[in-house]
N, CA, C and O atoms as a Tinker XYZ file with bonds, in Angstrom:
   452  protein
     1  N     -3.595000   59.817000   42.188000    73     2
     2  CA    -3.548000   58.395000   42.441000    64     1     3
     3  C     -2.140000   57.957000   42.847000    63     2     4     5
     4  O     -1.966000   57.183000   43.788000    81     3
     5  N     -1.143000   58.462000   42.126000    73     3     6
     6  CA     0.244000   58.112000   42.438000    64     5     7
     7  C      0.619000   58.648000   43.818000    63     6     8     9
     8  O      1.307000   57.965000   44.577000    81     7
     9  N      0.178000   59.853000   44.150000    73     7    10
    10  CA     0.477000   60.449000   45.450000    64     9    11
    11  C     -0.124000   59.612000   46.575000    63    10    12    13
    12  O      0.528000   59.400000   47.597000    81    11
    13  N     -1.340000   59.139000   46.406000    73    11    14
    14  CA    -1.979000   58.299000   47.414000    64    13    15
    15  C     -1.201000   57.013000   47.594000    63    14    16    17
    16  O     -1.004000   56.563000   48.723000    81    15
    17  N     -0.760000   56.421000   46.518000    73    15    18
    18  CA     0.017000   55.189000   46.582000    64    17    19
    19  C      1.344000   55.405000   47.303000    63    18    20    21
    20  O      1.752000   54.572000   48.113000    81    19
    21  N      2.014000   56.504000   47.018000    73    19    22
    22  CA     3.282000   56.822000   47.683000    64    21    23
    23  C      3.064000   57.009000   49.183000    63    22    24    25
    24  O      3.853000   56.514000   49.988000    81    23
    25  N      2.014000   57.712000   49.563000    73    23    26
    26  CA     1.713000   57.930000   50.983000    64    25    27
    27  C      1.411000   56.598000   51.675000    63    26    28    29
    28  O      1.884000   56.358000   52.785000    81    27
    29  N      0.633000   55.740000   51.032000    73    27    30
    30  CA     0.321000   54.433000   51.619000    64    29    31
    31  C      1.562000   53.572000   51.767000    63    30    32    33
    32  O      1.720000   52.904000   52.788000    81    31
    33  N      2.434000   53.567000   50.796000    73    31    34
    34  CA     3.678000   52.806000   50.889000    64    33    35
    35  C      4.576000   53.334000   51.994000    63    34    36    37
    36  O      5.187000   52.555000   52.724000    81    35
    37  N      4.660000   54.646000   52.121000    73    35    38
    38  CA     5.470000   55.242000   53.188000    64    37    39
    39  C      4.908000   54.887000   54.548000    63    38    40    41
    40  O      5.665000   54.574000   55.467000    81    39
    41  N      3.598000   54.929000   54.692000    73    39    42
    42  CA     2.957000   54.573000   55.952000    64    41    43
    43  C      3.220000   53.112000   56.306000    63    42    44    45
    44  O      3.540000   52.792000   57.450000    81    43
    45  N      3.083000   52.225000   55.316000    73    43    46
    46  CA     3.326000   50.801000   55.536000    64    45    47
    47  C      4.773000   50.555000   55.926000    63    46    48    49
    48  O      5.037000   49.756000   56.826000    81    47
    49  N      5.710000   51.214000   55.279000    73    47    50
    50  CA     7.130000   51.048000   55.603000    64    49    51
    51  C      7.413000   51.525000   57.016000    63    50    52    53
    52  O      8.192000   50.901000   57.736000    81    51
    53  N      6.796000   52.613000   57.416000    73    51    54
    54  CA     6.994000   53.135000   58.765000    64    53    55
    55  C      6.442000   52.162000   59.795000    63    54    56    57
    56  O      7.092000   51.911000   60.810000    81    55
    57  N      5.261000   51.611000   59.557000    73    55    58
    58  CA     4.656000   50.665000   60.494000    64    57    59
    59  C      5.502000   49.400000   60.626000    63    58    60    61
    60  O      5.591000   48.831000   61.714000    81    59
    61  N      6.120000   48.955000   59.539000    73    59    62
    62  CA     6.925000   47.750000   59.576000    64    61    63
    63  C      8.246000   47.973000   60.298000    63    62    64    65
    64  O      8.829000   47.020000   60.816000    81    63
    65  N      8.725000   49.199000   60.344000    73    63    66
    66  CA    10.006000   49.487000   60.978000    64    65    67
    67  C      9.910000   49.453000   62.501000    63    66    68    69
    68  O     10.933000   49.369000   63.180000    81    67
    69  N      8.704000   49.518000   63.039000    73    67    70
    70  CA     8.518000   49.522000   64.486000    64    69    71
    71  C      8.377000   48.082000   64.973000    63    70    72    73
    72  O      7.486000   47.362000   64.520000    81    71
    73  N      9.252000   47.650000   65.899000    73    71    74
    74  CA     9.113000   46.281000   66.403000    64    73    75
    75  C      7.905000   46.170000   67.328000    63    74    76    77
    76  O      7.902000   46.730000   68.424000    81    75
    77  N      6.894000   45.455000   66.888000    73    75    78
    78  CA     5.676000   45.304000   67.677000    64    77    79
    79  C      5.821000   44.087000   68.586000    63    78    80    81
    80  O      6.243000   43.018000   68.145000    81    79
    81  N      5.468000   44.259000   69.850000    73    79    82
    82  CA     5.449000   43.139000   70.763000    64    81    83
    83  C      6.625000   43.052000   71.715000    63    82    84    85
    84  O      6.558000   42.304000   72.691000    81    83
    85  N      7.684000   43.777000   71.474000    73    83    86
    86  CA     8.849000   43.717000   72.351000    64    85    87
    87  C      8.656000   44.624000   73.562000    63    86    88    89
    88  O      8.270000   45.784000   73.421000    81    87
    89  N      8.925000   44.091000   74.748000    73    87    90
    90  CA     8.906000   44.920000   75.961000    64    89    91
    91  C     10.242000   45.637000   76.058000    63    90    92    93
    92  O     11.300000   45.024000   75.914000    81    91
    93  N     10.186000   46.913000   76.298000    73    91    94
    94  CA    11.401000   47.708000   76.441000    64    93    95
    95  C     11.375000   48.419000   77.782000    63    94    96    97
    96  O     10.336000   48.948000   78.178000    81    95
    97  N     12.510000   48.441000   78.493000    73    95    98
    98  CA    12.536000   49.169000   79.760000    64    97    99
    99  C     12.333000   50.666000   79.535000    63    98   100   101
   100  O     12.795000   51.233000   78.544000    81    99
   101  N     11.646000   51.277000   80.461000    73    99   102
   102  CA    11.485000   52.735000   80.426000    64   101   103
   103  C     12.676000   53.315000   81.174000    63   102   104   105
   104  O     12.839000   53.096000   82.374000    81   103
   105  N     13.502000   54.055000   80.454000    73   103   106
   106  CA    14.737000   54.576000   81.038000    64   105   107
   107  C     14.502000   55.681000   82.058000    63   106   108   109
   108  O     15.199000   55.751000   83.070000    81   107
   109  N     13.534000   56.537000   81.801000    73   107   110
   110  CA    13.274000   57.661000   82.699000    64   109   111
   111  C     11.898000   57.493000   83.345000    63   110   112   113
   112  O     10.884000   57.938000   82.807000    81   111
   113  N     11.887000   56.841000   84.509000    73   111   114
   114  CA    10.604000   56.604000   85.183000    64   113   115
   115  C     10.005000   57.878000   85.777000    63   114   116   117
   116  O      8.857000   57.884000   86.219000    81   115
   117  N     10.796000   58.961000   85.785000    73   115   118
   118  CA    10.289000   60.243000   86.276000    64   117   119
   119  C      9.764000   61.131000   85.158000    63   118   120   121
   120  O      9.399000   62.284000   85.391000    81   119
   121  N      9.726000   60.595000   83.948000    73   119   122
   122  CA     9.188000   61.337000   82.817000    64   121   123
   123  C      7.729000   61.691000   83.114000    63   122   124   125
   124  O      6.984000   60.841000   83.603000    81   123
   125  N      7.308000   62.914000   82.831000    73   123   126
   126  CA     5.921000   63.311000   83.119000    64   125   127
   127  C      4.875000   62.390000   82.482000    63   126   128   129
   128  O      3.809000   62.185000   83.063000    81   127
   129  N      5.156000   61.843000   81.320000    73   127   130
   130  CA     4.231000   60.915000   80.649000    64   129   131
   131  C      4.056000   59.648000   81.490000    63   130   132   133
   132  O      2.936000   59.168000   81.659000    81   131
   133  N      5.154000   59.108000   82.015000    73   131   134
   134  CA     5.111000   57.894000   82.834000    64   133   135
   135  C      4.344000   58.163000   84.125000    63   134   136   137
   136  O      3.516000   57.352000   84.540000    81   135
   137  N      4.617000   59.290000   84.752000    73   135   138
   138  CA     3.914000   59.670000   85.989000    64   137   139
   139  C      2.420000   59.837000   85.709000    63   138   140   141
   140  O      1.584000   59.444000   86.522000    81   139
   141  N      2.094000   60.415000   84.566000    73   139   142
   142  CA     0.689000   60.599000   84.191000    64   141   143
   143  C     -0.011000   59.249000   84.021000    63   142   144   145
   144  O     -1.142000   59.078000   84.477000    81   143
   145  N      0.654000   58.287000   83.368000    73   143   146
   146  CA     0.082000   56.950000   83.198000    64   145   147
   147  C     -0.089000   56.276000   84.558000    63   146   148   149
   148  O     -1.109000   55.629000   84.797000    81   147
   149  N      0.889000   56.416000   85.451000    73   147   150
   150  CA     0.802000   55.832000   86.795000    64   149   151
   151  C     -0.352000   56.452000   87.586000    63   150   152   153
   152  O     -1.103000   55.737000   88.249000    81   151
   153  N     -0.493000   57.760000   87.519000    73   151   154
   154  CA    -1.611000   58.425000   88.202000    64   153   155
   155  C     -2.952000   57.956000   87.646000    63   154   156   157
   156  O     -3.909000   57.758000   88.395000    81   155
   157  N     -3.013000   57.781000   86.328000    73   155   158
   158  CA    -4.236000   57.259000   85.720000    64   157   159
   159  C     -4.563000   55.881000   86.281000    63   158   160   161
   160  O     -5.714000   55.607000   86.619000    81   159
   161  N     -3.556000   55.008000   86.385000    73   159   162
   162  CA    -3.773000   53.644000   86.884000    64   161   163
   163  C     -4.326000   53.666000   88.307000    63   162   164   165
   164  O     -5.281000   52.953000   88.615000    81   163
   165  N     -3.735000   54.474000   89.163000    73   163   166
   166  CA    -4.201000   54.555000   90.551000    64   165   167
   167  C     -5.608000   55.142000   90.612000    63   166   168   169
   168  O     -6.443000   54.672000   91.384000    81   167
   169  N     -5.871000   56.157000   89.809000    73   167   170
   170  CA    -7.203000   56.771000   89.789000    64   169   171
   171  C     -8.260000   55.760000   89.342000    63   170   172   173
   172  O     -9.337000   55.683000   89.932000    81   171
   173  N     -7.952000   54.990000   88.303000    73   171   174
   174  CA    -8.896000   53.980000   87.832000    64   173   175
   175  C     -9.099000   52.880000   88.874000    63   174   176   177
   176  O    -10.219000   52.412000   89.082000    81   175
   177  N     -8.015000   52.473000   89.524000    73   175   178
   178  CA    -8.119000   51.491000   90.612000    64   177   179
   179  C     -9.065000   52.035000   91.691000    63   178   180   181
   180  O     -9.962000   51.329000   92.151000    81   179
   181  N     -8.859000   53.275000   92.081000    73   179   182
   182  CA    -9.696000   53.888000   93.119000    64   181   183
   183  C    -11.151000   54.005000   92.697000    63   182   184   185
   184  O    -12.049000   53.875000   93.529000    81   183
   185  N    -11.396000   54.249000   91.412000    73   183   186
   186  CA   -12.777000   54.353000   90.921000    64   185   187
   187  C    -13.534000   53.041000   91.085000    63   186   188   189
   188  O    -14.764000   53.032000   91.126000    81   187
   189  N    -12.808000   51.941000   91.176000    73   187   190
   190  CA   -13.427000   50.625000   91.316000    64   189   191
   191  C    -13.609000   50.222000   92.783000    63   190   192   193
   192  O    -14.102000   49.131000   93.065000    81   191
   193  N    -13.221000   51.078000   93.703000    73   191   194
   194  CA   -13.319000   50.807000   95.135000    64   193   195
   195  C    -14.427000   51.663000   95.739000    63   194   196   197
   196  O    -14.601000   52.825000   95.372000    81   195
   197  N    -15.162000   51.078000   96.656000    73   195   198
   198  CA   -16.265000   51.803000   97.296000    64   197   199
   199  C    -15.846000   52.467000   98.603000    63   198   200   201
   200  O    -16.251000   53.593000   98.892000    81   199
   201  N    -15.041000   51.769000   99.384000    73   199   202
   202  CA   -14.684000   52.266000  100.704000    64   201   203
   203  C    -13.460000   53.198000  100.624000    63   202   204   205
   204  O    -12.482000   52.883000   99.947000    81   203
   205  N    -13.522000   54.334000  101.313000    73   203   206
   206  CA   -12.386000   55.271000  101.285000    64   205   207
   207  C    -11.073000   54.652000  101.764000    63   206   208   209
   208  O    -10.002000   55.009000  101.272000    81   207
   209  N    -11.152000   53.724000  102.724000    73   207   210
   210  CA    -9.930000   53.124000  103.261000    64   209   211
   211  C     -9.265000   52.157000  102.268000    63   210   212   213
   212  O     -8.133000   51.728000  102.489000    81   211
   213  N     -9.959000   51.816000  101.184000    73   211   214
   214  CA    -9.385000   50.943000  100.158000    64   213   215
   215  C     -8.660000   51.737000   99.068000    63   214   216   217
   216  O     -7.952000   51.162000   98.242000    81   215
   217  N     -8.837000   53.029000   99.072000    73   215   218
   218  CA    -8.266000   53.858000   98.009000    64   217   219
   219  C     -6.773000   54.081000   98.217000    63   218   220   221
   220  O     -6.283000   54.181000   99.342000    81   219
   221  N     -6.070000   54.156000   97.086000    73   219   222
   222  CA    -4.615000   54.306000   97.096000    64   221   223
   223  C     -4.187000   55.712000   96.715000    63   222   224   225
   224  O     -4.934000   56.478000   96.107000    81   223
   225  N     -2.963000   56.018000   97.094000    73   223   226
   226  CA    -2.328000   57.275000   96.687000    64   225   227
   227  C     -0.950000   56.916000   96.128000    63   226   228   229
   228  O     -0.159000   56.252000   96.797000    81   227
   229  N     -0.671000   57.352000   94.913000    73   227   230
   230  CA     0.609000   57.048000   94.280000    64   229   231
   231  C      1.742000   57.677000   95.067000    63   230   232   233
   232  O      1.713000   58.867000   95.380000    81   231
   233  N      2.741000   56.868000   95.383000    73   231   234
   234  CA     3.938000   57.375000   96.056000    64   233   235
   235  C      5.036000   57.606000   95.038000    63   234   236   237
   236  O      5.580000   58.706000   94.947000    81   235
   237  N      5.375000   56.547000   94.248000    73   235   238
   238  CA     6.389000   56.708000   93.202000    64   237   239
   239  C      6.341000   55.535000   92.236000    63   238   240   241
   240  O      5.817000   54.466000   92.551000    81   239
   241  N      6.897000   55.758000   91.058000    73   239   242
   242  CA     7.069000   54.691000   90.081000    64   241   243
   243  C      8.434000   54.075000   90.347000    63   242   244   245
   244  O      9.437000   54.786000   90.400000    81   243
   245  N      8.478000   52.764000   90.514000    73   243   246
   246  CA     9.727000   52.061000   90.811000    64   245   247
   247  C     10.446000   51.667000   89.528000    63   246   248   249
   248  O     11.652000   51.876000   89.391000    81   247
   249  N      9.699000   51.096000   88.594000    73   247   250
   250  CA    10.265000   50.754000   87.290000    64   249   251
   251  C      9.127000   50.603000   86.300000    63   250   252   253
   252  O      7.956000   50.555000   86.676000    81   251
   253  N      9.490000   50.530000   85.028000    73   251   254
   254  CA     8.458000   50.390000   84.014000    64   253   255
   255  C      8.995000   49.827000   82.720000    63   254   256   257
   256  O     10.185000   49.899000   82.414000    81   255
   257  N      8.064000   49.263000   81.973000    73   255   258
   258  CA     8.349000   48.754000   80.641000    64   257   259
   259  C      7.224000   49.206000   79.727000    63   258   260   261
   260  O      6.089000   49.394000   80.163000    81   259
   261  N      7.553000   49.376000   78.458000    73   259   262
   262  CA     6.528000   49.710000   77.483000    64   261   263
   263  C      6.594000   48.716000   76.331000    63   262   264   265
   264  O      7.639000   48.129000   76.049000    81   263
   265  N      5.464000   48.548000   75.683000    73   263   266
   266  CA     5.337000   47.603000   74.583000    64   265   267
   267  C      4.479000   48.239000   73.508000    63   266   268   269
   268  O      3.337000   48.625000   73.761000    81   267
   269  N      5.026000   48.349000   72.314000    73   267   270
   270  CA     4.257000   48.881000   71.206000    64   269   271
   271  C      3.332000   47.782000   70.709000    63   270   272   273
   272  O      3.756000   46.660000   70.433000    81   271
   273  N      2.059000   48.136000   70.602000    73   271   274
   274  CA     1.059000   47.215000   70.079000    64   273   275
   275  C      0.469000   47.831000   68.818000    63   274   276   277
   276  O      0.828000   48.948000   68.445000    81   275
   277  N     -0.427000   47.115000   68.165000    73   275   278
   278  CA    -0.928000   47.520000   66.850000    64   277   279
   279  C     -1.374000   48.980000   66.785000    63   278   280   281
   280  O     -1.036000   49.684000   65.834000    81   279
   281  N     -2.117000   49.438000   67.768000    73   279   282
   282  CA    -2.643000   50.799000   67.681000    64   281   283
   283  C     -2.380000   51.611000   68.944000    63   282   284   285
   284  O     -3.140000   52.525000   69.265000    81   283
   285  N     -1.309000   51.283000   69.661000    73   283   286
   286  CA    -1.001000   52.051000   70.863000    64   285   287
   287  C      0.199000   51.500000   71.598000    63   286   288   289
   288  O      1.085000   50.876000   71.012000    81   287
   289  N      0.206000   51.748000   72.906000    73   287   290
   290  CA     1.322000   51.338000   73.752000    64   289   291
   291  C      0.778000   50.723000   75.031000    63   290   292   293
   292  O     -0.140000   51.261000   75.650000    81   291
   293  N      1.348000   49.598000   75.420000    73   291   294
   294  CA     1.072000   48.991000   76.716000    64   293   295
   295  C      2.156000   49.447000   77.676000    63   294   296   297
   296  O      3.343000   49.364000   77.361000    81   295
   297  N      1.761000   49.922000   78.831000    73   295   298
   298  CA     2.716000   50.283000   79.879000    64   297   299
   299  C      2.566000   49.284000   81.013000    63   298   300   301
   300  O      1.460000   49.058000   81.504000    81   299
   301  N      3.672000   48.687000   81.429000    73   299   302
   302  CA     3.677000   47.823000   82.613000    64   301   303
   303  C      4.532000   48.544000   83.655000    63   302   304   305
   304  O      5.752000   48.639000   83.517000    81   303
   305  N      3.878000   49.046000   84.690000    73   303   306
   306  CA     4.557000   49.850000   85.695000    64   305   307
   307  C      4.537000   49.154000   87.047000    63   306   308   309
   308  O      3.515000   48.617000   87.473000    81   307
   309  N      5.679000   49.174000   87.709000    73   307   310
   310  CA     5.760000   48.754000   89.106000    64   309   311
   311  C      5.769000   50.038000   89.909000    63   310   312   313
   312  O      6.617000   50.906000   89.701000    81   311
   313  N      4.823000   50.157000   90.827000    73   311   314
   314  CA     4.714000   51.411000   91.572000    64   313   315
   315  C      4.483000   51.164000   93.045000    63   314   316   317
   316  O      4.004000   50.109000   93.460000    81   315
   317  N      4.836000   52.164000   93.812000    73   315   318
   318  CA     4.592000   52.145000   95.241000    64   317   319
   319  C      3.423000   53.081000   95.504000    63   318   320   321
   320  O      3.395000   54.220000   95.038000    81   319
   321  N      2.459000   52.571000   96.263000    73   319   322
   322  CA     1.282000   53.370000   96.593000    64   321   323
   323  C      0.926000   53.145000   98.048000    63   322   324   325
   324  O      1.192000   52.084000   98.613000    81   323
   325  N      0.322000   54.153000   98.643000    73   323   326
   326  CA    -0.047000   54.066000  100.053000    64   325   327
   327  C     -1.562000   53.937000  100.190000    63   326   328   329
   328  O     -2.340000   54.526000   99.440000    81   327
   329  N     -1.939000   53.140000  101.184000    73   327   330
   330  CA    -3.342000   52.971000  101.565000    64   329   331
   331  C     -3.399000   53.253000  103.052000    63   330   332   333
   332  O     -2.831000   52.504000  103.847000    81   331
   333  N     -4.065000   54.306000  103.434000    73   331   334
   334  CA    -4.115000   54.802000  104.805000    64   333   335
   335  C     -2.670000   55.077000  105.248000    63   334   336   337
   336  O     -2.106000   56.100000  104.860000    81   335
   337  N     -2.062000   54.205000  106.039000    73   335   338
   338  CA    -0.691000   54.444000  106.497000    64   337   339
   339  C      0.269000   53.360000  106.027000    63   338   340   341
   340  O      1.403000   53.288000  106.503000    81   339
   341  N     -0.169000   52.521000  105.105000    73   339   342
   342  CA     0.638000   51.393000  104.651000    64   341   343
   343  C      1.061000   51.596000  103.203000    63   342   344   345
   344  O      0.255000   51.988000  102.359000    81   343
   345  N      2.336000   51.325000  102.925000    73   343   346
   346  CA     2.848000   51.412000  101.561000    64   345   347
   347  C      3.075000   50.007000  101.009000    63   346   348   349
   348  O      3.678000   49.168000  101.678000    81   347
   349  N      2.602000   49.751000   99.807000    73   347   350
   350  CA     2.759000   48.462000   99.148000    64   349   351
   351  C      3.230000   48.666000   97.716000    63   350   352   353
   352  O      3.201000   49.778000   97.189000    81   351
   353  N      3.664000   47.573000   97.097000    73   351   354
   354  CA     4.123000   47.607000   95.717000    64   353   355
   355  C      3.082000   46.932000   94.833000    63   354   356   357
   356  O      2.574000   45.859000   95.160000    81   355
   357  N      2.772000   47.571000   93.715000    73   355   358
   358  CA     1.745000   47.093000   92.803000    64   357   359
   359  C      2.290000   47.057000   91.379000    63   358   360   361
   360  O      3.238000   47.763000   91.037000    81   359
   361  N      1.662000   46.213000   90.558000    73   359   362
   362  CA     1.948000   46.234000   89.131000    64   361   363
   363  C      0.688000   46.687000   88.421000    63   362   364   365
   364  O     -0.394000   46.138000   88.630000    81   363
   365  N      0.844000   47.691000   87.583000    73   363   366
   366  CA    -0.280000   48.207000   86.811000    64   365   367
   367  C      0.042000   48.071000   85.327000    63   366   368   369
   368  O      1.156000   48.360000   84.891000    81   367
   369  N     -0.942000   47.632000   84.568000    73   367   370
   370  CA    -0.794000   47.566000   83.119000    64   369   371
   371  C     -1.866000   48.463000   82.512000    63   370   372   373
   372  O     -3.061000   48.295000   82.755000    81   371
   373  N     -1.402000   49.415000   81.718000    73   371   374
   374  CA    -2.294000   50.386000   81.091000    64   373   375
   375  C     -2.078000   50.335000   79.585000    63   374   376   377
   376  O     -0.946000   50.418000   79.110000    81   375
   377  N     -3.161000   50.197000   78.844000    73   375   378
   378  CA    -3.112000   50.267000   77.395000    64   377   379
   379  C     -3.525000   51.670000   76.988000    63   378   380   381
   380  O     -4.578000   52.170000   77.383000    81   379
   381  N     -2.673000   52.290000   76.191000    73   379   382
   382  CA    -2.962000   53.652000   75.728000    64   381   383
   383  C     -3.071000   53.656000   74.213000    63   382   384   385
   384  O     -2.153000   53.225000   73.515000    81   383
   385  N     -4.192000   54.141000   73.710000    73   383   386
   386  CA    -4.369000   54.356000   72.288000    64   385   387
   387  C     -4.039000   55.814000   72.028000    63   386   388   389
   388  O     -4.850000   56.699000   72.303000    81   387
   389  N     -2.865000   56.062000   71.506000    73   387   390
   390  CA    -2.346000   57.421000   71.363000    64   389   391
   391  C     -3.209000   58.295000   70.456000    63   390   392   393
   392  O     -3.509000   59.437000   70.804000    81   391
   393  N     -3.606000   57.776000   69.311000    73   391   394
   394  CA    -4.359000   58.596000   68.366000    64   393   395
   395  C     -5.731000   58.991000   68.897000    63   394   396   397
   396  O     -6.222000   60.081000   68.603000    81   395
   397  N     -6.347000   58.116000   69.673000    73   395   398
   398  CA    -7.674000   58.407000   70.223000    64   397   399
   399  C     -7.597000   59.100000   71.579000    63   398   400   401
   400  O     -8.620000   59.525000   72.116000    81   399
   401  N     -6.404000   59.216000   72.133000    73   399   402
   402  CA    -6.205000   59.805000   73.464000    64   401   403
   403  C     -7.039000   59.062000   74.517000    63   402   404   405
   404  O     -7.673000   59.678000   75.375000    81   403
   405  N     -7.024000   57.728000   74.432000    73   403   406
   406  CA    -7.767000   56.893000   75.368000    64   405   407
   407  C     -6.805000   55.978000   76.116000    63   406   408   409
   408  O     -5.756000   55.598000   75.595000    81   407
   409  N     -7.175000   55.634000   77.338000    73   407   410
   410  CA    -6.407000   54.702000   78.158000    64   409   411
   411  C     -7.356000   53.712000   78.808000    63   410   412   413
   412  O     -8.525000   54.006000   79.057000    81   411
   413  N     -6.813000   52.517000   79.078000    73   411   414
   414  CA    -7.595000   51.495000   79.765000    64   413   415
   415  C     -6.683000   50.778000   80.755000    63   414   416   417
   416  O     -5.605000   50.307000   80.391000    81   415
   417  N     -7.122000   50.699000   82.004000    73   415   418
   418  CA    -6.391000   49.936000   83.008000    64   417   419
   419  C     -6.769000   48.472000   82.814000    63   418   420   421
   420  O     -7.899000   48.074000   83.098000    81   419
   421  N     -5.820000   47.671000   82.329000    73   419   422
   422  CA    -6.120000   46.273000   82.046000    64   421   423
   423  C     -5.774000   45.358000   83.206000    63   422   424   425
   424  O     -6.303000   44.250000   83.296000    81   423
   425  N     -4.890000   45.803000   84.101000    73   423   426
   426  CA    -4.526000   44.989000   85.259000    64   425   427
   427  C     -3.946000   45.891000   86.345000    63   426   428   429
   428  O     -3.240000   46.860000   86.068000    81   427
   429  N     -4.268000   45.540000   87.585000    73   427   430
   430  CA    -3.707000   46.259000   88.733000    64   429   431
   431  C     -3.674000   45.263000   89.879000    63   430   432   433
   432  O     -4.719000   44.866000   90.394000    81   431
   433  N     -2.476000   44.861000   90.278000    73   431   434
   434  CA    -2.398000   43.840000   91.324000    64   433   435
   435  C     -1.289000   44.128000   92.322000    63   434   436   437
   436  O     -0.269000   44.738000   92.003000    81   435
   437  N     -1.526000   43.672000   93.521000    73   435   438
   438  CA    -0.544000   43.755000   94.602000    64   437   439
   439  C      0.557000   42.748000   94.312000    63   438   440   441
   440  O      0.274000   41.580000   94.046000    81   439
   441  N      1.824000   43.190000   94.362000    73   439   442
   442  CA     2.917000   42.245000   94.156000    64   441   443
   443  C      3.803000   42.122000   95.387000    63   442   444   445
   444  O      4.580000   41.174000   95.505000    81   443
   445  N      3.688000   43.086000   96.311000    73   443   446
   446  CA     4.452000   42.967000   97.563000    64   445   447
   447  C      3.788000   43.791000   98.639000    63   446   448   449
   448  O      3.605000   44.998000   98.484000    81   447
   449  N      3.429000   43.144000   99.723000    73   447   450
   450  CA     2.794000   43.844000  100.845000    64   449   451
   451  C      3.839000   44.177000  101.896000    63   450   452
   452  O      3.513000   44.768000  102.925000    81   451
């Protein structure tokens, strides 16, 4: 019983030490994790498109921010993607639940044509 209480207190203290809700810049936009999240965003965007000419191809991540939320991380990425022969800038927001290994594309919009 005492061991369970100690583990619960340690877990609670750890959760409280993490600032929830603050957006933090991603220092290394070339990190494989960031690239993986960006590729996921483009893939999900493409899954929602019917016509091949509407599909995008990730060119590069321009910048990014992350936000710790209750049970995961929100990534806000600015990326460059190409459609046919045109390159545009998009903002993608991906929510990742780390423990469940799940991701959800919550927003994907054109910010500069």
